[in-house]
XYZ file of C-alpha atoms in Angstrom:
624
model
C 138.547 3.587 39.032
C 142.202 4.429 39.703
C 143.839 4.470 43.070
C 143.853 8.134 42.921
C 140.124 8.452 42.825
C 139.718 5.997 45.685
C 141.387 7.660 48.474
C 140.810 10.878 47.288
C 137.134 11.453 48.100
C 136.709 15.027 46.859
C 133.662 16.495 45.515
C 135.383 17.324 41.910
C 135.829 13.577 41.514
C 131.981 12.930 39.853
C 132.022 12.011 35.987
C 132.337 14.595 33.495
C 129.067 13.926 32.423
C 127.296 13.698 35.199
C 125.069 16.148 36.168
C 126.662 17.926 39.886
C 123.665 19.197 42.200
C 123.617 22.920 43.448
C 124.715 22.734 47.099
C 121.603 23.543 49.509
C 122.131 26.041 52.340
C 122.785 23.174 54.893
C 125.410 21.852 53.109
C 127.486 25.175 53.530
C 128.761 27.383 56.205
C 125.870 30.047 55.730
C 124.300 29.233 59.105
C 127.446 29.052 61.237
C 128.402 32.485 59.615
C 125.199 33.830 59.889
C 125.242 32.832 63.625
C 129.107 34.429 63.965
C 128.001 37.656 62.534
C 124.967 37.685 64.561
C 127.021 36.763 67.982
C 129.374 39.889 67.244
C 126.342 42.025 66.701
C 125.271 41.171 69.784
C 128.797 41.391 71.843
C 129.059 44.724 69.986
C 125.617 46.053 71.084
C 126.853 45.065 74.996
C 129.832 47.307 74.134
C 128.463 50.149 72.598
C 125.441 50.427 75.733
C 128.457 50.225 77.990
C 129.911 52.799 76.666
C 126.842 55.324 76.366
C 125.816 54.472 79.796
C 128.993 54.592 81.647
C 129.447 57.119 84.612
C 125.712 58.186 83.589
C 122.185 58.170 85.659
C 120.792 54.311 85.696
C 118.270 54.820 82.760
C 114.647 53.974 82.658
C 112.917 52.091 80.397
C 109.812 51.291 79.344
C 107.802 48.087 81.113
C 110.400 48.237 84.002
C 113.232 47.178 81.941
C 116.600 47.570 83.136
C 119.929 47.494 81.389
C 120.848 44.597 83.117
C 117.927 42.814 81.522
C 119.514 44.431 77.883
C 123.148 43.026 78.786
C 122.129 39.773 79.985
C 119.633 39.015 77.164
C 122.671 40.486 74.851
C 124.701 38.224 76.386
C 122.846 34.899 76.316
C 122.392 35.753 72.476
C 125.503 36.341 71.542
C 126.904 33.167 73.836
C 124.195 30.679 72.583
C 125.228 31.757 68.636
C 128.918 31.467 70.031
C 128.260 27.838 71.144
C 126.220 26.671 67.890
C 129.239 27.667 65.942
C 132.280 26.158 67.606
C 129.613 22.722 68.228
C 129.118 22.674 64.156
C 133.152 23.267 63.944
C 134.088 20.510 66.438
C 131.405 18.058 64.183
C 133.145 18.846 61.102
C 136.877 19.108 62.529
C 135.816 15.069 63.640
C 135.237 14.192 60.368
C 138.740 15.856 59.194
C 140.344 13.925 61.811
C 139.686 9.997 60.335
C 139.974 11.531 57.155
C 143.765 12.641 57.331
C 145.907 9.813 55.825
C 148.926 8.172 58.127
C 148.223 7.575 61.552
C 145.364 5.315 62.234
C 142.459 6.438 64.774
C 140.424 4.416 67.097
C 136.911 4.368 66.896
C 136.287 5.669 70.690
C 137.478 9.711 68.652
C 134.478 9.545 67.601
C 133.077 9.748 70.774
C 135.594 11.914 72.290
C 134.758 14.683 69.602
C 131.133 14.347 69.817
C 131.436 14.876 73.628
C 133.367 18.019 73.025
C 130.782 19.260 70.636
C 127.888 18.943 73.678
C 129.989 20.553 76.687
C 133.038 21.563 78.707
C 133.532 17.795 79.816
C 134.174 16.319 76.403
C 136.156 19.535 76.168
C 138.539 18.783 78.385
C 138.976 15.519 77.317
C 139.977 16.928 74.103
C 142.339 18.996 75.476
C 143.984 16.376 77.652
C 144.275 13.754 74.927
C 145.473 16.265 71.861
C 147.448 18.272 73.950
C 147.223 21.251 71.211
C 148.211 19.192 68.599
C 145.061 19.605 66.505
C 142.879 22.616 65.573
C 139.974 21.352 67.979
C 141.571 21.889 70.407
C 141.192 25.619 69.834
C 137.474 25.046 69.835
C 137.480 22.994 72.863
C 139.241 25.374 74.849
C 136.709 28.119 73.719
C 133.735 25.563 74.987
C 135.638 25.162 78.269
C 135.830 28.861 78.985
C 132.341 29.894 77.393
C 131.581 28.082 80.977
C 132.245 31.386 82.762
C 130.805 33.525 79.873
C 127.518 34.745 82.130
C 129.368 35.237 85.496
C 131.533 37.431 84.140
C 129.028 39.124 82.082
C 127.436 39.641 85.125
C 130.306 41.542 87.179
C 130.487 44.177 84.692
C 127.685 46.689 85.822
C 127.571 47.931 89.202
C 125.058 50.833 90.512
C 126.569 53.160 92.962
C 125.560 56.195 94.583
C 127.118 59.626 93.670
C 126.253 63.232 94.561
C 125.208 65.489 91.953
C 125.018 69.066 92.581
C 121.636 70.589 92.414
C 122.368 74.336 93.488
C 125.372 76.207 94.353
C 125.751 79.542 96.801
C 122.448 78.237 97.412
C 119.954 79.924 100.544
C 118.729 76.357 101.101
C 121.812 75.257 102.692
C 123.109 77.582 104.920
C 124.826 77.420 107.921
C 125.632 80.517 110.524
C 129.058 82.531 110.788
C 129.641 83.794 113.974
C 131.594 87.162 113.863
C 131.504 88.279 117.381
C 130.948 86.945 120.943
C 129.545 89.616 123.206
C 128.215 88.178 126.719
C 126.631 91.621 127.048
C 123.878 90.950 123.962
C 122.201 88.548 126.834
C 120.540 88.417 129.445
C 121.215 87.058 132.727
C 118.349 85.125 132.108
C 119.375 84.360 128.451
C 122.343 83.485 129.133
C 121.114 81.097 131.875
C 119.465 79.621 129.164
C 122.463 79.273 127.523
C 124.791 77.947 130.031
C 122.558 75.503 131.923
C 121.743 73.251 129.327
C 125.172 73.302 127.946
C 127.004 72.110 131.829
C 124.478 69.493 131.834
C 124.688 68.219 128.066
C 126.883 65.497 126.887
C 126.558 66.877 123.398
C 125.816 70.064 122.183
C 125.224 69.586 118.399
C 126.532 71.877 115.260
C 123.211 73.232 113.323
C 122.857 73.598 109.482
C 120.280 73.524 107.275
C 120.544 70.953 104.448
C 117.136 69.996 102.587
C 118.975 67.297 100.659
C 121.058 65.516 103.473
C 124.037 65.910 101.246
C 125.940 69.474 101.649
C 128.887 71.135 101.596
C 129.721 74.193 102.489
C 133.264 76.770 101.603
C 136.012 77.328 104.070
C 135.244 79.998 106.614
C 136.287 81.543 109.700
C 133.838 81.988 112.876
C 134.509 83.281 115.896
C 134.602 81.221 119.358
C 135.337 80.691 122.579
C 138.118 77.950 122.718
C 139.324 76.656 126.120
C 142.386 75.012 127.466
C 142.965 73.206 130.925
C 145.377 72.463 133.124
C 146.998 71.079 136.905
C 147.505 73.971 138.846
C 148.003 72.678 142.427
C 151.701 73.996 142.656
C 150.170 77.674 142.745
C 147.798 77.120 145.786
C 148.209 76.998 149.627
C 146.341 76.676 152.549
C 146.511 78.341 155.745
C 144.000 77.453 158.888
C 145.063 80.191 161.758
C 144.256 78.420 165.012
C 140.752 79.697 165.946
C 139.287 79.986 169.304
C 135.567 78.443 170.111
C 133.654 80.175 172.767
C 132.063 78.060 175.439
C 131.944 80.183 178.326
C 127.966 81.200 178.700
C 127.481 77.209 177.403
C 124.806 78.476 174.504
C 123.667 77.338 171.201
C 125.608 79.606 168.851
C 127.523 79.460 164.949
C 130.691 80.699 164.748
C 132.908 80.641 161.883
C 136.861 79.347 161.334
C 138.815 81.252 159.191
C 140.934 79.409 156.321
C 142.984 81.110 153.880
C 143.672 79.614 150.057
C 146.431 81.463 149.075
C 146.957 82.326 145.079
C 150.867 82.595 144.155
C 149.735 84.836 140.766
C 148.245 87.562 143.245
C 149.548 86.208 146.716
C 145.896 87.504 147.923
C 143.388 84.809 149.711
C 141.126 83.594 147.884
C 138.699 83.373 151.342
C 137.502 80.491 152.700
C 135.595 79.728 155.410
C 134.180 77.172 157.703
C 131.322 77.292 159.764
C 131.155 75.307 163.673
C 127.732 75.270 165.144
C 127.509 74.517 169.176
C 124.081 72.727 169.817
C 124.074 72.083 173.398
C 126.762 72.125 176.284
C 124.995 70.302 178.689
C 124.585 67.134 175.894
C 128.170 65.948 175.759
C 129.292 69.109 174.010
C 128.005 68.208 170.590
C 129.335 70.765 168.002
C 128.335 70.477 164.216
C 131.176 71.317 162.059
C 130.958 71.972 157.965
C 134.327 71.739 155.676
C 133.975 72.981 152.296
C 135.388 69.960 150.067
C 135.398 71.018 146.595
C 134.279 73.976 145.063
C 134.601 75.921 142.143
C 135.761 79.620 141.806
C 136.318 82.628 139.524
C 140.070 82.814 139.511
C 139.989 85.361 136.977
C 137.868 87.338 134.687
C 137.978 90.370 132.396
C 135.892 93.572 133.707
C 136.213 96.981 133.763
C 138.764 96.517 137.201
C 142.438 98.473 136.085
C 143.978 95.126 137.958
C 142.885 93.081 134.943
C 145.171 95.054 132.867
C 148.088 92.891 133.574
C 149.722 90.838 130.946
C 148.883 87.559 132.737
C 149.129 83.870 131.520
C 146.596 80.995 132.556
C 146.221 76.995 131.615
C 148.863 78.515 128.454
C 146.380 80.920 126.908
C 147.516 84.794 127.449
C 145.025 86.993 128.425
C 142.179 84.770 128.881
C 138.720 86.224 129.316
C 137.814 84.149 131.974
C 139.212 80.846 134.159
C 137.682 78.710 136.625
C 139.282 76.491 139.504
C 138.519 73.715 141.021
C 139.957 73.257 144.317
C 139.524 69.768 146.242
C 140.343 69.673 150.291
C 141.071 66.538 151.368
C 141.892 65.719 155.425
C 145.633 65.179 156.150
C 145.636 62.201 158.213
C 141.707 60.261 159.060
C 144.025 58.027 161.569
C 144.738 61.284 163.374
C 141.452 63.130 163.956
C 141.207 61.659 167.002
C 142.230 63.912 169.500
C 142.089 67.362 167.058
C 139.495 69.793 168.031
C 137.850 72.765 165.901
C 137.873 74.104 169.399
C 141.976 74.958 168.578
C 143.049 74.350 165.392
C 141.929 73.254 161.838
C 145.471 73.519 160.042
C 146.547 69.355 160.823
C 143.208 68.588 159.494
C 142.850 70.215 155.777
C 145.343 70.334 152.573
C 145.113 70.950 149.660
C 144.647 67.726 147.163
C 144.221 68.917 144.157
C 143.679 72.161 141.881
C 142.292 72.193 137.989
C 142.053 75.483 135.856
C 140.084 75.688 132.715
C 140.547 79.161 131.149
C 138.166 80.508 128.321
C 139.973 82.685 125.402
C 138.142 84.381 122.290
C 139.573 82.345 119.145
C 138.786 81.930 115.326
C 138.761 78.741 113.408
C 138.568 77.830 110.326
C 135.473 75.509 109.564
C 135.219 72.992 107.033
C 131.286 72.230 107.099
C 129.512 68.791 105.345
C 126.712 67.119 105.583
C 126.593 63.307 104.685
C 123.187 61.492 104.034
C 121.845 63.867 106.898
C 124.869 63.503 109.378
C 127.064 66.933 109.795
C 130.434 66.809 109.853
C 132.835 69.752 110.931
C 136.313 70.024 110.634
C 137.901 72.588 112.672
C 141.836 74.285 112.386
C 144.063 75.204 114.941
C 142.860 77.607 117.144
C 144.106 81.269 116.561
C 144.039 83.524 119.710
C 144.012 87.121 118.021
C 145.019 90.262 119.892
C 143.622 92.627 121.866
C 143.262 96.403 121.133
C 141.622 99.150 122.922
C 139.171 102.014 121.269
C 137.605 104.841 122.681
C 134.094 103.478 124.002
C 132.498 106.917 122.986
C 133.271 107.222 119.770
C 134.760 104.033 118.785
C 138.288 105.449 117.531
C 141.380 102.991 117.867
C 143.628 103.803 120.268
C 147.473 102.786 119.354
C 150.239 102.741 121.146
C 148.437 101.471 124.345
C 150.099 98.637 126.112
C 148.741 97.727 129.457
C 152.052 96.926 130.823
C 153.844 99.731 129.997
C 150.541 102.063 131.785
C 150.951 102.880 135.436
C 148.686 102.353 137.614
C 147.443 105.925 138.229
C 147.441 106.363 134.668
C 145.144 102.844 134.081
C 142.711 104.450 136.815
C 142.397 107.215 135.111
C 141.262 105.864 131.302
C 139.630 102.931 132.719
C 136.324 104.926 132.517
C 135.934 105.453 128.803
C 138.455 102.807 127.421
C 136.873 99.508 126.379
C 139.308 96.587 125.657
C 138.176 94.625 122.224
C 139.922 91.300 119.947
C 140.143 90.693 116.733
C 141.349 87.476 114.952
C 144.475 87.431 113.277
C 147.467 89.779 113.625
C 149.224 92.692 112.291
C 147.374 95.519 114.750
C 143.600 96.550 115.080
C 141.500 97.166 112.270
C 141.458 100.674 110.599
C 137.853 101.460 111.837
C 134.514 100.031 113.949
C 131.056 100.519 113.445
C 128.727 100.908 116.268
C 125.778 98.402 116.350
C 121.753 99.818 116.484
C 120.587 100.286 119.528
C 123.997 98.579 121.394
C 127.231 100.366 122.357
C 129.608 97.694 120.943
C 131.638 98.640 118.774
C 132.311 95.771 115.385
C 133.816 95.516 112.232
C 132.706 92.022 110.505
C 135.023 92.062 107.681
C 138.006 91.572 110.489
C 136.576 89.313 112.999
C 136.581 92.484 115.281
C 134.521 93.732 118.249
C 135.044 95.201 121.797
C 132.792 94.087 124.725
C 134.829 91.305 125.577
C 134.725 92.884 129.355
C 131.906 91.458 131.443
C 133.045 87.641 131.080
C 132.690 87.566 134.853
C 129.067 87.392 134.313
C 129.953 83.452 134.336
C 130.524 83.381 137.648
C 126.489 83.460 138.047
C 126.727 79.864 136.722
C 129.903 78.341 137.556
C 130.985 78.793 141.508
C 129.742 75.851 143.336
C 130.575 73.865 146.443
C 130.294 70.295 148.470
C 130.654 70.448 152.078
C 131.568 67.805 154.748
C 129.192 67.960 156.682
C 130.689 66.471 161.038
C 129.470 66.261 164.444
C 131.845 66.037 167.258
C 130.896 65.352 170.577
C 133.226 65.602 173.428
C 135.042 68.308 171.778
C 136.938 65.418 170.320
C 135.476 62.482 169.238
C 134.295 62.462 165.275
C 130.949 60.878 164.173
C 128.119 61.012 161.894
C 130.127 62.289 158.439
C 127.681 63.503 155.567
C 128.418 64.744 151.969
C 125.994 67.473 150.232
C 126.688 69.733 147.402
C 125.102 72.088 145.003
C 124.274 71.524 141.481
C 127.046 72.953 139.977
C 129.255 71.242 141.997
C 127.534 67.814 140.883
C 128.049 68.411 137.373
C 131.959 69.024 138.145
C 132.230 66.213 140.176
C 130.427 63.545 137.890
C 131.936 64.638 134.867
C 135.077 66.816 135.750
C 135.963 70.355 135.440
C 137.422 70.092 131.489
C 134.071 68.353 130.349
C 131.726 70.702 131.931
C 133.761 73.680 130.897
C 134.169 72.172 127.187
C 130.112 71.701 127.284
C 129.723 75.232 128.504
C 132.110 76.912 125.872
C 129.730 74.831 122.960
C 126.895 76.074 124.627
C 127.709 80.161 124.272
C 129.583 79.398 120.590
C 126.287 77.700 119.241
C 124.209 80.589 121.395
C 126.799 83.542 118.903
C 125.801 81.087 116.035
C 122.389 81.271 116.479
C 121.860 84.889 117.081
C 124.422 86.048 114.582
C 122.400 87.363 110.880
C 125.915 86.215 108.925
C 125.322 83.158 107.119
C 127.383 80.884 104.464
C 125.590 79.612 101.968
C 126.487 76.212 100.449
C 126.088 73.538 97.251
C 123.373 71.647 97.205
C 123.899 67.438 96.505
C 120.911 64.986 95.569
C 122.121 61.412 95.663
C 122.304 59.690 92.044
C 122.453 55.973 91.227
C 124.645 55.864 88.429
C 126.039 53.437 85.851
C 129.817 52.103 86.764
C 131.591 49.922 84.226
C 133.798 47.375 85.517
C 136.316 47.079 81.788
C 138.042 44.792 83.445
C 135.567 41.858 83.431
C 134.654 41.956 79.691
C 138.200 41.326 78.918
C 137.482 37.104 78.950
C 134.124 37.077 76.953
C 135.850 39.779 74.685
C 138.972 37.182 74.114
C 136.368 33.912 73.794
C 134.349 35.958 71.052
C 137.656 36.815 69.187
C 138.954 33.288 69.214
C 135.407 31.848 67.882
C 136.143 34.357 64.948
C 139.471 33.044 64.556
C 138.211 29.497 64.882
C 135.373 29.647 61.711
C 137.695 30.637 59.122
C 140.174 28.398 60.225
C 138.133 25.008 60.201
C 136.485 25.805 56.675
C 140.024 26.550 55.629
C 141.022 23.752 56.869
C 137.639 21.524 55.459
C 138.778 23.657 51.939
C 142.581 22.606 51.661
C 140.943 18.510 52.102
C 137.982 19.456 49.962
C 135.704 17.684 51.841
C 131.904 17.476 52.278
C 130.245 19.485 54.751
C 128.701 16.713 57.588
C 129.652 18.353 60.689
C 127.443 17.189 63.421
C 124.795 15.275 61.316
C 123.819 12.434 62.770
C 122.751 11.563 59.142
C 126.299 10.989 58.466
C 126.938 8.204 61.045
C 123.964 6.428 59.846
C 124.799 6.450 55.914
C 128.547 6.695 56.326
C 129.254 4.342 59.767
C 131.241 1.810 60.125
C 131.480 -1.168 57.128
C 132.197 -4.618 57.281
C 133.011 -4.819 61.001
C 133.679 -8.875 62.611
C 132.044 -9.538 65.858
C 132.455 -12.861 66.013
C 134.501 -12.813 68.477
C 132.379 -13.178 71.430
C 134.351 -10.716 73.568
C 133.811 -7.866 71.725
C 129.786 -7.736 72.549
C 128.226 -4.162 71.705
C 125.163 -4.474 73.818
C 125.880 -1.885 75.840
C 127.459 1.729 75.693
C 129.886 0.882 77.910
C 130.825 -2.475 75.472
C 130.828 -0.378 72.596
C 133.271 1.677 74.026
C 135.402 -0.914 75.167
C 135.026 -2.263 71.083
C 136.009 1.192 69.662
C 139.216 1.353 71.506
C 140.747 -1.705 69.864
C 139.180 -0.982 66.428
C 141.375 1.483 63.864
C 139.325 2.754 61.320
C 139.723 5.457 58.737
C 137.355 7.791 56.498
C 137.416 6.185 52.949
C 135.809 6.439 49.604
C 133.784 3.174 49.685
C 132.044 3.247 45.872
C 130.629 6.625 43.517
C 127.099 5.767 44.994
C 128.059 5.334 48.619
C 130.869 7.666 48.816
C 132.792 8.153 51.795
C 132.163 5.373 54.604
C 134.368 4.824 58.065
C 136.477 1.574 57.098
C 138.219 -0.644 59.619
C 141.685 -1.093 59.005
């Protein structure tokens, strides 16, 4: 045999004449590219039911069977194929490694790539100790990642919940429009009803109907009554005249002292009044006295009166339909009320602490109406105040050209009878015509947020004047003792929750009251909650690369096992056992191969290369 033919193991090398077997299955790379084409068929199956279910309804399937179930068994497939390939590479790649003539190997390679075949751990070894410089270490960097294969597998599907629309314009969701506000379409006891409930209410909650839980609803205007506060104590006085008590036929009797709250917008008393009872001369002149506190009043309303026809201004609305005051007396000095008697004068005793207005204004909005897994939502605009215009109450006709403050008196007195003041939203003058409603003299035109009756407001007053008194005894016709507090209802509510919240409450109660009762509706689009199917691309992006390098990585190592034209052993333990290591010395006692650990030890000092050994034998590791 020449020298040629002995380091040159190839499989042409046989005799002519000798007869060359047909290679089985095993002894080729059918099942490793079997496995690769069956791993892409599987990766591309993941990628093609991603794509047909994403952004649709979570499908259904037979025997409970999810698509997660379908990716992940997918998955698993095409990683387990994935792994059998690159192991079976990495066993045959060892085998090219002692092969390649030049630098000698130590024994303990073996090792390292049969480790690397198994698991990441080997893996990295690999990777540490070739550093890149060999094609396994394309493999074992595959092996290493394939580690994180599943997880990411798994982030790819999420199931979120969307709204799909199951109607539109539909009458199942509808919500009410209010186009007018008239306090004269109720009762006093109605709008008792109304008012009550709303003072004492923390809440008073918008109403639609939504079957689903999940509305929404088109931009539209409704009419309201908005309100606005404000600190008006700069515009109020007192005045206590000094007031007289008679004593002369010493009997039981009431009397009243006379305080004035003066109003600097009509420089008229408002009228207050305190009331002094004398219970008994001859017992040490005890008198009981009662000082109005707080209490609410009407400062102004809109009526039928030709002094509301004055261009007037209140808490910054303009022409208000109706405000309310709250007035608070407190005593000027307590260190002086010794000494001051009722009997002569109650001006050192009372000021004035403090004044709030709250005036109510007919508005429009603009509403923006949702409903969100059964919670409503309602976004409001700006308020806008409209204008007022004036018709003829008999037959409804517009009447231009009228300004209150350009009408005299006389002239106000005079038209006051068959004029009816009305609002509409909006500006640019009153609408071109009103309809009369059945049955009602109010005059309306829906299209234009328009109506008249605006002018019985002071109706209100039924529900929001209100007092708390101090309630004194004096004895001696000097001496203070024995002070009390008592109020009335409404005058609770103020005081516990203040005038803005109470008025606030009592403005939601009449707007949900116009809601209720009005026959204009919106009608909305109907949702129904969906689970759906969302695709996460981003997370396919590393088991995407790891299949696309184990393609790269076949071809490449049975290019590489072509160009040496060596036999296919790969990870056959076969191999080891016919073609292991020849003619090795232990006797030196130091290198004992008892144990793994000594054998290791052994293979690390030992260089050994793959060589042709004899025709019968073939190829056997030799040391060197």
């Amino acid at each position: 045999m020449s020298a040629q033919s002995n380091c040159c193991p190839t499989r042409g090398s046989a005799p002519r004449n000798a007869i060359i077997p047909r290679p089985r299955i095993v002894d080729t790379w059918f099942y490793e590219v079997i496995a690769m084409i069956f791993s892409l068929m599987c990766f591309s199956g993941i990628i093609a039911a991603l794509m047909v279910y994403d952004d649709k309804p979570a499908p259904g399937f037979s025997y409970g069977l999810t698509l997660n179930a379908i990716i992940s068994l997918l998955a698993a497939a095409s990683k387990s194929s994935l792994i059998f390939v690159i192991a079976e590479c990495i066993g045959q790649l060892k085998w090219l490694w002692f092969y390649q003539p030049g630098e000698k190997k130590t024994l303990d390679e073996m090792q390292l790539f049969d480790d690397a075949s198994r698991g990441p751990m080997g893996s990295i070894s690999v990777i540490w100790r070739h550093r890149g410089r060999s094609l396994v270490s394309l493999g074992a960097v595959i092996t290493v990642l394939a580690f994180a294969f599943d997880p990411f597998m798994q982030q790819i599907i999420s199931y979120p919940i969307r709204n799909t629309v199951v109607a539109t314009n539909s009458s199942e969701a509808v919500v009410k429009r209010a186009t007018s506000l008239v306090l004269e379409f109720f009762s006093d006891d109605e709008l008792e009803s109304i008012v009550y409930p709303g003072q004492w209410a923390d809440n008073v909650d918008f109403t639609a109907t939504c079957p689903s839980g999940n509305c929404m609803w088109p931009e539209f205007q409704s009419v309201e009554i908005c309100h606005q506060c404000d600190d008006a104590t700069a515009a109020f006085s007192l005045k206590c005249p000094r007031s007289v008590f008679n004593t002369s036929d010493n009997r039981p009797r009431e009397q009243e002292f006379l305080c004035e709250i003066l109003d600097s917008l009509s420089g008229e008393p408002l009228g207050y009044s305190g009331a002094s009872t004398l219970d008994d001369l001859y017992r040490d002149d005890l008198i009981d006295i009662e000082i109005r506190k707080h209490f609410l009043l009407t400062r102004y309303g809109v009526d039928y009166a030709s002094t509301n026809w004055s261009e007037v201004t209140f808490a910054g609305l303009r022409n208000p339909q109706y405000v309310v005051i709250h007035i608070e007396l407190v005593l000027a000095d307590d260190a002086n009320l010794t000494g001051i008697s009722p009997f002569e004068n109650m001006g050192p005793i009372l000021t004035i602490g403090k004044v709030d207005q709250c005036a109510f204004a007919l508005c429009s909005r603009t509403n923006q109406v949702s409903v969100t897994n059964g919670i409503p939502s309602v976004v409001k605009s700006a308020p806008d105040y409209g204008e007022t215009f004036y018709v003829n109450g008999s037959t409804g006709e517009v009447l231009h050209g009228i300004s209150a403050a350009e009408l005299g008196l006389e002239e106000r007195e005079r038209i006051a009878e068959w004029v009816r003041p009305c609002w509409k939203a909006g500006t640019g003058g009153p609408p071109a015509s009103l309809t009369q409603l059945a049955g009602s003299g109010t005059w309306v035109n829906t299209s234009e947020l328009a109506f008249c009756g605006i002018d019985d407001y002071w109706r209100l007053t039924l529900f929001t004047d209100g007092s708390e008194y101090w309630g004194w005894k004096m004895q001696n016709k000097s001496q203070w003792v024995n002070q009390t507090e008592y109020h009335d209802s409404t005058a609770a509510k103020v005081l516990r929750d203040g005038l803005e919240k109470s008025m606030s409450n009592i403005a939601a109660s009449l707007n949900r009251a116009a809601l209720l009762s009005s026959n204009q509706s919106v009608y909305g689009t109907v949702f129904q909650g969906e689970t759906y199917v969302s695709v996460n691309w981003i997370w396919i992006l590393l088991p995407t690369a790891l299949v696309l390098l184990s393609v790269c990585f076949l071809p490449l190592t049975i290019l590489a096992n072509r160009l040496q034209r060596l036999h296919l052993w790969k990870s056959s333990i076969l191999a080891v056992l016919f073609h292991g290591l020849d003619e090795v010395d232990f006797s030196d006692d130091a290198k004992r191969v008892d144990t793994v650990r000594q054998m290791e030890r052994a293979a690390e000092d030992i260089r050994v290369r793959l060589k042709r050994r004899s025709r019968r034998r073939g190829l056997v590791l030799e040391q060197t």
